[in-house]
């Protein structure tokens, strides 16, 4: 059990109602996510996030340690609802990355999304800022962060809060096809960041398929396409 006492706590970032802090003790680094608002919908989103993800253990998902009411943080006059999770930040690999490397990274990401879906989470905020990429031996490892306002459809199928979407995806898509389209838009963004213009035919086919996924196309099928493109 991780203590609520730390050797250091520093402000990191503010996102609307949510304030992020970095904390550390003698052994580990943490992220503290805090909300001051009493809005019931926002508080429900926090609880859904913690209760669902604290039960999961996956190398590409931060470990969730605790959720506390009225936790006092630096600069706050009163306590706030705060959750503590693993700080997964690490140095990014040198850019630019090749299209084959990006497809392998997307393959790893798709596997995480499939794991989440199997455990009742439709991840809705897939964008480059929420994907931590690092070198792992001869390949790459990914960590997916920021799960507030995702769709926890097993725990809370009718949430009070609005879900957060990174892209303007079709509302008619089912879960797996929704994730395929999100992965495709993410690949476009990563290609732009890495200044990739010329595409192999397999990647071009992948992008065309992912932009308009059919009902028959499963997330597993799309993973296999990514794997072939990354070879």
mmCIF file of N, CA and C in Angstrom, residues 8 17 30 48 58 78 87 95-96 116 126 135 148 155 160-162 174 197 199 202-203 211 214 225 228:
data_model
loop_
_atom_site.group_PDB
_atom_site.id
_atom_site.type_symbol
_atom_site.label_atom_id
_atom_site.label_comp_id
_atom_site.label_asym_id
_atom_site.label_seq_id
_atom_site.Cartn_x
_atom_site.Cartn_y
_atom_site.Cartn_z
ATOM 1 N N UNK A 8 8.282 14.714 -1.803
ATOM 2 C CA UNK A 8 8.111 15.928 -2.600
ATOM 3 C C UNK A 8 6.801 15.861 -3.377
ATOM 4 N N UNK A 17 -11.202 21.038 -14.800
ATOM 5 C CA UNK A 17 -11.444 20.839 -13.363
ATOM 6 C C UNK A 17 -10.348 20.034 -12.681
ATOM 7 N N UNK A 30 5.175 9.315 -8.590
ATOM 8 C CA UNK A 30 3.729 9.182 -8.706
ATOM 9 C C UNK A 30 3.133 10.405 -9.399
ATOM 10 N N UNK A 48 -15.239 6.106 -11.202
ATOM 11 C CA UNK A 48 -15.262 5.058 -12.217
ATOM 12 C C UNK A 48 -13.856 4.734 -12.695
ATOM 13 N N UNK A 58 -1.392 -4.272 -16.039
ATOM 14 C CA UNK A 58 -0.909 -4.436 -17.410
ATOM 15 C C UNK A 58 0.307 -3.534 -17.574
ATOM 16 N N UNK A 78 -8.187 23.941 0.857
ATOM 17 C CA UNK A 78 -9.010 22.881 1.417
ATOM 18 C C UNK A 78 -8.690 21.571 0.703
ATOM 19 N N UNK A 87 3.688 7.186 -11.963
ATOM 20 C CA UNK A 87 4.209 8.137 -12.940
ATOM 21 C C UNK A 87 4.970 7.344 -13.998
ATOM 22 N N UNK A 95 13.467 11.192 -32.778
ATOM 23 C CA UNK A 95 12.677 11.286 -34.004
ATOM 24 C C UNK A 95 13.597 11.721 -35.137
ATOM 25 N N UNK A 96 13.182 11.498 -36.395
ATOM 26 C CA UNK A 96 11.893 10.921 -36.792
ATOM 27 C C UNK A 96 11.895 9.398 -36.749
ATOM 28 N N UNK A 116 -8.194 -3.461 -22.643
ATOM 29 C CA UNK A 116 -9.126 -2.590 -21.935
ATOM 30 C C UNK A 116 -10.574 -2.934 -22.292
ATOM 31 N N UNK A 126 -7.666 8.830 -27.406
ATOM 32 C CA UNK A 126 -6.435 8.353 -28.033
ATOM 33 C C UNK A 126 -5.817 9.459 -28.883
ATOM 34 N N UNK A 135 11.906 3.137 -25.908
ATOM 35 C CA UNK A 135 12.650 2.023 -26.473
ATOM 36 C C UNK A 135 12.606 0.842 -25.511
ATOM 37 N N UNK A 148 -9.594 9.522 -17.529
ATOM 38 C CA UNK A 148 -10.774 10.237 -17.039
ATOM 39 C C UNK A 148 -11.733 10.499 -18.193
ATOM 40 N N UNK A 155 -18.969 -1.089 -15.626
ATOM 41 C CA UNK A 155 -19.195 -0.500 -14.306
ATOM 42 C C UNK A 155 -20.337 0.520 -14.331
ATOM 43 N N UNK A 160 -23.225 9.958 -15.723
ATOM 44 C CA UNK A 160 -23.717 11.340 -15.696
ATOM 45 C C UNK A 160 -22.804 12.269 -16.482
ATOM 46 N N UNK A 161 -21.530 11.919 -16.567
ATOM 47 C CA UNK A 161 -20.542 12.792 -17.215
ATOM 48 C C UNK A 161 -20.477 12.516 -18.721
ATOM 49 N N UNK A 162 -20.028 13.538 -19.461
ATOM 50 C CA UNK A 162 -19.828 13.376 -20.895
ATOM 51 C C UNK A 162 -18.504 12.654 -21.149
ATOM 52 N N UNK A 174 -19.534 0.707 -33.674
ATOM 53 C CA UNK A 174 -19.502 -0.083 -32.446
ATOM 54 C C UNK A 174 -18.105 -0.013 -31.849
ATOM 55 N N UNK A 197 5.681 11.201 -45.639
ATOM 56 C CA UNK A 197 4.800 11.510 -46.766
ATOM 57 C C UNK A 197 4.617 10.307 -47.684
ATOM 58 N N UNK A 199 4.235 6.556 -48.722
ATOM 59 C CA UNK A 199 3.698 5.404 -47.989
ATOM 60 C C UNK A 199 3.776 4.140 -48.830
ATOM 61 N N UNK A 202 0.889 -1.220 -48.554
ATOM 62 C CA UNK A 202 0.212 -1.869 -47.435
ATOM 63 C C UNK A 202 -0.289 -0.844 -46.417
ATOM 64 N N UNK A 203 0.506 0.200 -46.166
ATOM 65 C CA UNK A 203 0.112 1.228 -45.204
ATOM 66 C C UNK A 203 -1.031 2.065 -45.769
ATOM 67 N N UNK A 211 -10.093 4.172 -41.913
ATOM 68 C CA UNK A 211 -10.946 5.367 -41.939
ATOM 69 C C UNK A 211 -12.417 5.000 -42.040
ATOM 70 N N UNK A 214 -15.459 -1.613 -41.748
ATOM 71 C CA UNK A 214 -16.726 -2.319 -41.911
ATOM 72 C C UNK A 214 -17.100 -3.015 -40.609
ATOM 73 N N UNK A 225 -3.096 -6.365 -39.523
ATOM 74 C CA UNK A 225 -2.705 -5.460 -40.609
ATOM 75 C C UNK A 225 -1.561 -4.557 -40.164
ATOM 76 N N UNK A 228 1.700 -6.549 -40.128
ATOM 77 C CA UNK A 228 2.281 -6.727 -41.465
ATOM 78 C C UNK A 228 2.941 -5.447 -41.961
#
